[in-house]
Short mmCIF file of C-alpha atoms and ligand atoms in Angstrom, two decimals:
data_model
loop_
_atom_site.label_atom_id
_atom_site.label_comp_id
_atom_site.label_asym_id
_atom_site.label_seq_id
_atom_site.Cartn_x
_atom_site.Cartn_y
_atom_site.Cartn_z
CA MET A 262 44.74 -9.74 68.27
CA ALA A 263 41.48 -11.39 68.72
CA SER A 264 40.18 -7.64 68.31
CA GLY A 265 42.07 -7.74 64.74
CA ILE A 266 40.41 -10.80 63.89
CA LYS A 267 36.56 -9.39 65.44
CA ILE A 268 37.38 -6.80 62.93
CA VAL A 269 38.32 -8.25 59.80
CA PHE A 270 35.37 -10.86 60.26
CA GLY A 271 32.54 -7.88 61.02
CA LEU A 272 33.83 -5.84 57.70
CA LEU A 273 33.78 -9.76 55.53
CA THR A 274 30.31 -10.01 57.46
CA PHE A 275 29.40 -6.33 55.92
CA VAL A 276 30.47 -6.90 52.69
CA THR A 277 28.94 -10.74 52.06
CA VAL A 278 25.66 -8.87 53.66
CA GLY A 279 25.63 -6.14 51.04
CA MET A 280 26.51 -8.23 47.98
CA ILE A 281 23.41 -10.20 48.70
CA ILE A 282 21.37 -7.12 49.03
CA GLY A 283 22.62 -5.72 45.83
CA ALA A 284 21.70 -8.53 44.00
CA LEU A 285 18.59 -8.59 45.29
CA PHE A 286 17.49 -5.47 44.64
CA GLN A 287 18.96 -6.79 40.92
CA LEU A 288 17.16 -9.26 40.53
CA ALA A 289 14.20 -7.54 41.40
CA PHE A 290 14.73 -4.57 39.32
CA ILE A 291 15.09 -7.26 36.42
CA HIS A 292 11.97 -8.75 37.90
CA LYS A 293 10.06 -5.43 37.57
CA LEU A 294 11.26 -4.69 33.84
CA GLU A 295 10.32 -8.15 32.28
CA ASP A 296 6.52 -7.66 34.06
CA SER A 297 6.71 -4.40 31.80
CA TYR A 298 7.46 -5.32 28.82
CA GLY A 299 6.71 -8.99 28.55
CA THR A 300 8.65 -10.90 25.69
CA GLU A 301 9.38 -7.57 23.72
CA LEU A 302 11.50 -5.28 22.83
CA PRO A 303 10.88 -1.49 24.18
CA SER A 304 11.11 -0.25 21.17
CA LEU A 305 7.86 -3.04 19.68
CA LYS A 306 5.62 -1.62 22.93
CA ARG A 307 6.52 1.79 22.04
CA LEU A 308 5.15 0.96 18.62
CA ARG A 309 2.44 -0.75 19.94
CA SER A 310 1.12 1.40 22.88
CA ARG A 311 1.13 4.16 19.64
CA ASN A 312 -1.23 1.68 17.62
CA ASP A 313 -3.24 1.09 20.82
CA ARG A 314 -4.14 4.72 20.35
CA TYR A 315 -7.41 3.81 17.96
CA LEU A 316 -8.28 1.06 20.29
CA PRO A 317 -10.32 1.29 23.34
CA ARG A 318 -8.39 1.35 26.69
CA GLY A 319 -6.87 -2.17 27.37
CA VAL A 320 -7.88 -3.62 24.13
CA SER A 321 -5.44 -5.21 22.75
CA HIS A 322 -5.07 -6.08 18.77
CA TRP A 323 -4.60 -9.78 19.26
CA THR A 324 -7.45 -9.85 22.10
CA ASN A 325 -9.57 -11.55 20.26
CA ASP A 326 -7.22 -14.27 18.27
CA ARG A 327 -10.22 -15.91 15.94
CA ASP A 328 -9.72 -12.35 13.89
CA ALA A 329 -6.14 -12.83 13.04
CA GLU A 330 -6.64 -16.31 12.16
CA ILE A 331 -9.69 -15.17 9.57
CA LEU A 332 -7.14 -12.59 8.19
CA ARG A 333 -4.55 -15.24 7.94
CA LEU A 334 -2.60 -12.32 9.59
CA GLY A 335 0.86 -13.74 8.80
CA TYR A 336 0.93 -15.82 6.59
CA VAL A 337 -0.03 -13.43 4.07
CA LYS A 338 2.57 -12.12 2.09
CA PRO A 339 1.72 -9.14 0.00
CA GLU A 340 3.97 -8.09 -3.47
CA ILE A 341 3.07 -5.10 -5.65
CA VAL A 342 2.98 -5.88 -8.92
CA SER A 343 2.51 -2.08 -10.99
CA TRP A 344 0.74 1.01 -9.84
CA SER A 345 -1.09 2.19 -12.95
CA PRO A 346 -3.08 -0.17 -12.71
CA ARG A 347 -3.21 -1.42 -9.70
CA ILE A 348 -2.11 -4.80 -9.26
CA ILE A 349 -0.84 -6.20 -5.96
CA VAL A 350 -0.34 -10.15 -5.58
CA LEU A 351 -1.11 -11.70 -2.03
CA HIS A 352 0.34 -14.54 -1.24
CA ASN A 353 -0.86 -17.48 1.10
CA PHE A 354 -3.88 -15.99 0.56
CA LEU A 355 -6.13 -18.56 0.43
CA SER A 356 -5.29 -21.87 3.12
CA MET A 357 -4.39 -25.09 0.85
CA GLU A 358 -7.88 -26.87 2.53
CA GLU A 359 -9.77 -23.00 1.57
CA CYS A 360 -8.67 -23.68 -2.48
CA ASP A 361 -10.12 -27.58 -2.22
CA TYR A 362 -12.81 -27.19 -0.77
CA LEU A 363 -13.68 -24.52 -3.48
CA ARG A 364 -12.94 -26.70 -6.23
CA ALA A 365 -14.86 -29.82 -4.36
CA ILE A 366 -18.11 -27.97 -4.10
CA ALA A 367 -17.71 -26.11 -7.88
CA ARG A 368 -16.82 -29.59 -9.86
CA PRO A 369 -20.74 -30.79 -9.95
CA ARG A 370 -21.96 -27.74 -11.44
CA LEU A 371 -19.71 -26.43 -13.73
CA GLN A 372 -21.11 -25.41 -17.03
CA VAL A 373 -19.70 -23.84 -19.72
CA SER A 374 -18.63 -19.93 -19.27
CA THR A 375 -20.41 -16.75 -20.56
CA VAL A 376 -19.39 -12.80 -21.09
CA VAL A 377 -21.91 -10.30 -20.48
CA ASP A 378 -23.59 -9.31 -23.86
CA ALA A 379 -22.72 -4.83 -23.79
CA LYS A 380 -26.18 -4.28 -25.40
CA THR A 381 -28.42 -7.05 -23.48
CA GLY A 382 -26.70 -7.57 -20.37
CA LYS A 383 -27.27 -11.17 -20.61
CA GLY A 384 -24.62 -13.80 -20.16
CA VAL A 385 -23.89 -15.28 -23.56
CA LYS A 386 -21.44 -17.97 -24.89
CA SER A 387 -18.24 -16.89 -26.77
CA ASN A 388 -14.48 -17.73 -28.02
CA VAL A 389 -13.73 -14.82 -25.93
CA ARG A 390 -13.41 -16.96 -22.63
CA THR A 391 -13.11 -21.11 -23.19
CA SER A 392 -13.27 -21.94 -19.72
CA SER A 393 -16.31 -23.85 -17.55
CA GLY A 394 -17.67 -22.13 -14.48
CA MET A 395 -20.06 -21.63 -11.89
CA PHE A 396 -20.51 -18.94 -9.24
CA LEU A 397 -21.36 -19.86 -5.48
CA SER A 398 -25.47 -19.51 -4.12
CA HIS A 399 -26.74 -16.84 -1.53
CA GLU A 400 -26.89 -19.60 0.59
CA GLU A 401 -23.42 -20.82 0.50
CA ARG A 402 -22.47 -17.40 1.28
CA LYS A 403 -23.23 -18.67 4.87
CA TYR A 404 -21.00 -21.01 5.62
CA PRO A 405 -18.10 -20.52 7.81
CA ILE A 406 -15.61 -20.71 5.87
CA ILE A 407 -17.35 -18.79 2.43
CA GLN A 408 -17.76 -16.50 5.19
CA GLY A 409 -14.03 -16.30 6.28
CA ILE A 410 -12.74 -15.77 2.57
CA GLU A 411 -15.50 -13.10 2.01
CA LYS A 412 -14.55 -11.41 4.90
CA ARG A 413 -10.49 -11.68 4.19
CA ILE A 414 -11.36 -10.29 1.11
CA SER A 415 -12.85 -7.37 2.14
CA VAL A 416 -10.57 -6.10 4.73
CA PHE A 417 -7.97 -6.41 2.58
CA SER A 418 -9.45 -4.84 -0.33
CA GLN A 419 -11.44 -2.07 2.29
CA VAL A 420 -14.50 -2.60 -0.60
CA PRO A 421 -17.25 -3.78 2.08
CA GLU A 422 -18.69 -7.56 1.64
CA GLU A 423 -21.56 -6.40 0.96
CA ASN A 424 -19.85 -4.59 -2.33
CA GLY A 425 -18.93 -8.20 -3.59
CA GLU A 426 -20.82 -10.26 -6.38
CA LEU A 427 -21.23 -14.12 -5.53
CA VAL A 428 -17.74 -16.05 -5.60
CA GLN A 429 -17.12 -17.45 -9.69
CA VAL A 430 -15.24 -20.67 -9.53
CA LEU A 431 -13.56 -20.98 -12.85
CA ARG A 432 -11.60 -24.05 -14.30
CA TYR A 433 -9.60 -24.44 -17.47
CA GLU A 434 -8.54 -27.17 -19.18
CA PRO A 435 -5.37 -27.13 -21.49
CA SER A 436 -6.00 -25.15 -24.71
CA GLN A 437 -8.22 -22.99 -22.84
CA PHE A 438 -8.06 -19.23 -21.93
CA TYR A 439 -9.80 -15.85 -21.08
CA LYS A 440 -9.01 -13.51 -24.06
CA PRO A 441 -8.05 -10.06 -22.61
CA HIS A 442 -11.53 -7.90 -21.56
CA HIS A 443 -11.93 -4.95 -18.89
CA ASP A 444 -13.82 -6.22 -15.87
CA TYR A 445 -15.90 -2.92 -15.80
CA PHE A 446 -18.89 -2.54 -17.44
CA SER A 447 -19.44 -0.76 -20.62
CA ASP A 448 -23.55 -1.43 -20.35
CA THR A 449 -25.86 0.40 -18.59
CA PHE A 450 -27.90 -2.52 -17.60
CA ASN A 451 -25.99 -4.29 -15.21
CA LEU A 452 -24.66 -1.05 -13.61
CA ARG A 453 -28.54 -0.75 -11.65
CA ARG A 454 -27.95 -2.85 -8.80
CA GLY A 455 -24.75 -2.04 -7.52
CA GLY A 456 -23.19 0.03 -9.92
CA GLN A 457 -19.50 -0.39 -11.64
CA ARG A 458 -17.12 -2.89 -10.34
CA VAL A 459 -13.94 -1.74 -8.81
CA ALA A 460 -11.55 -3.85 -8.19
CA THR A 461 -11.30 -7.91 -8.76
CA MET A 462 -9.19 -10.56 -6.51
CA LEU A 463 -8.82 -13.37 -8.39
CA MET A 464 -7.70 -16.51 -6.46
CA TYR A 465 -5.77 -19.63 -7.98
CA LEU A 466 -6.90 -23.08 -6.79
CA SER A 467 -4.40 -25.07 -8.03
CA ASP A 468 -0.59 -25.91 -8.97
CA ASP A 469 1.04 -27.72 -11.34
CA VAL A 470 -0.06 -25.42 -14.33
CA GLU A 471 1.95 -24.59 -17.03
CA GLY A 472 1.06 -21.32 -18.94
CA GLY A 473 -2.57 -19.95 -17.39
CA GLU A 474 -1.26 -16.89 -16.27
CA THR A 475 -3.03 -13.98 -15.60
CA TYR A 476 -1.56 -11.53 -18.38
CA PHE A 477 -2.25 -7.63 -17.57
CA PRO A 478 -0.80 -6.07 -21.57
CA LEU A 479 -0.83 -2.45 -20.30
CA ALA A 480 0.66 -3.17 -17.32
CA GLY A 481 4.75 -2.19 -16.74
CA GLU A 482 7.25 -1.46 -19.10
CA GLY A 483 9.06 -5.09 -19.97
CA GLU A 484 8.03 -8.36 -21.09
CA CYS A 485 6.77 -11.42 -19.48
CA THR A 486 5.15 -14.65 -20.46
CA CYS A 487 1.68 -15.91 -21.04
CA GLY A 488 0.86 -19.02 -22.47
CA GLY A 489 4.44 -19.91 -23.37
CA LYS A 490 4.69 -16.74 -25.50
CA ILE A 491 6.82 -13.61 -24.82
CA MET A 492 4.05 -11.15 -24.34
CA LYS A 493 4.70 -7.35 -23.04
CA GLY A 494 3.22 -6.60 -20.30
CA ILE A 495 2.87 -7.96 -16.82
CA SER A 496 2.03 -11.95 -16.19
CA VAL A 497 0.74 -13.68 -12.73
CA LYS A 498 1.99 -17.19 -12.90
CA PRO A 499 -1.45 -18.86 -10.88
CA ALA A 500 0.30 -20.02 -7.90
CA LYS A 501 -2.26 -22.72 -5.39
CA GLY A 502 -3.40 -20.34 -2.19
CA ASP A 503 -2.15 -17.01 -4.06
CA ALA A 504 -4.40 -14.11 -5.04
CA VAL A 505 -3.92 -11.27 -7.25
CA LEU A 506 -6.07 -7.96 -6.75
CA PHE A 507 -6.90 -5.25 -9.15
CA TRP A 508 -8.69 -2.60 -9.52
CA SER A 509 -10.88 -1.02 -12.84
CA MET A 510 -10.96 2.26 -11.51
CA GLY A 511 -7.95 4.67 -11.25
CA LEU A 512 -7.50 6.94 -8.85
CA ASP A 513 -9.07 9.35 -11.01
CA GLY A 514 -12.87 7.80 -10.35
CA GLN A 515 -12.76 6.57 -13.71
CA SER A 516 -13.04 3.26 -15.21
CA ASP A 517 -9.05 2.77 -15.98
CA PRO A 518 -8.37 1.17 -19.84
CA ARG A 519 -4.97 0.10 -18.06
CA SER A 520 -6.59 -2.79 -16.52
CA ILE A 521 -7.37 -4.69 -19.29
CA HIS A 522 -6.27 -8.26 -18.53
CA GLY A 523 -6.92 -11.66 -19.67
CA GLY A 524 -6.35 -15.23 -19.30
CA CYS A 525 -3.19 -17.05 -20.83
CA GLU A 526 -4.03 -20.16 -23.25
CA VAL A 527 -3.46 -23.41 -20.24
CA LEU A 528 -0.13 -25.28 -22.00
CA SER A 529 -0.67 -28.29 -19.25
CA GLY A 530 -2.48 -29.09 -16.55
CA GLU A 531 -6.05 -28.09 -14.74
CA LYS A 532 -6.17 -24.07 -13.84
CA TRP A 533 -9.32 -22.89 -11.10
CA SER A 534 -9.46 -20.02 -9.89
CA ALA A 535 -12.11 -17.99 -7.98
CA THR A 536 -13.25 -14.72 -9.32
CA LYS A 537 -14.84 -11.85 -6.44
CA TRP A 538 -15.44 -8.79 -8.63
CA MET A 539 -16.35 -6.21 -6.47
CA ARG A 540 -18.78 -2.67 -6.78
CA GLN A 541 -19.38 0.88 -5.88
CA ARG A 542 -22.32 0.04 -3.59
CA SER A 543 -24.01 -2.54 -2.37
CA THR A 544 -25.71 -5.70 -4.10
CA PHE A 545 -28.12 -6.45 -1.89
O1 PD2 B 675 -9.36 -16.83 -14.34
C1 PD2 B 675 -8.49 -15.75 -14.88
O2 PD2 B 675 -7.05 -16.41 -15.13
C2 PD2 B 675 -8.81 -14.65 -14.88
C3 PD2 B 675 -8.64 -13.75 -15.81
C4 PD2 B 675 -9.28 -12.67 -16.37
C5 PD2 B 675 -10.85 -14.39 -14.75
C6 PD2 B 675 -11.65 -13.02 -15.11
N1 PD2 B 675 -10.11 -12.36 -15.54
C7 PD2 B 675 -12.47 -12.62 -14.59
O3 PD2 B 675 -12.84 -13.84 -14.20
O4 PD2 B 675 -12.92 -11.53 -15.00
ZN1 ZN B 676 -11.60 -10.23 -15.46
#
């Protein structure tokens, strides 16, 4: 009888110890998995290691978080609007602070806007465009906040920073507009330094504007609104922080006449925008 009890006890002890050892092994296995994947799913880890072949060993895309901050990764949302002409809207491209900053430094220096005279290449006043504007200076280009914006423009457009002209800030009051035009030059004077304009990043700095859309009459097949009117083409509504990037050159390397665009009449509120034109070569 006593030996029967001993056998049962022995078996119970064996099973219990076995279960404890099994549980410890399982815990160790889970720990090992967590350590090797971090918090990522296995599929994400595989994807990351595939991308990491472009980086030196041991360097992560996210090691330098300052880059992610400058580029506003995770905030900027691209929306392709048209392939020909090439137009893409980058939602949340600028922070609210960046918009307010650009408006604040521009406001005291605004002057009646001009257009480029095709014969002389000089800026002249015209009823083609009735806004006020100013250009940031070379000195202001060195300010960290401006450098951040310029870097973001160059990364999203893949046009080097040095190919960019100085940023122009514009203000449109009610009834003001910019008639449809091409951003590429028709004169030879302006081609001398930097070559032709290839792309434009147009950033919206204010909200609560009625009208003031950026209008592309030769884009798309449908209709859109422009300054309260229904028109053929595509228009982009100004929304504070959004930007529209469009290309003045087609994939054939030629100036694209379909890139013709304008700023529709502002019906109410104030529209503020900032333009960065990008050239074929360095403008320095
Ligand atoms: O500010 C605008 O909406 C606008 C529209 C068309 C600006 C430009 N063109 C430009 O600066 O080229
Ligand atoms: Zn333009």
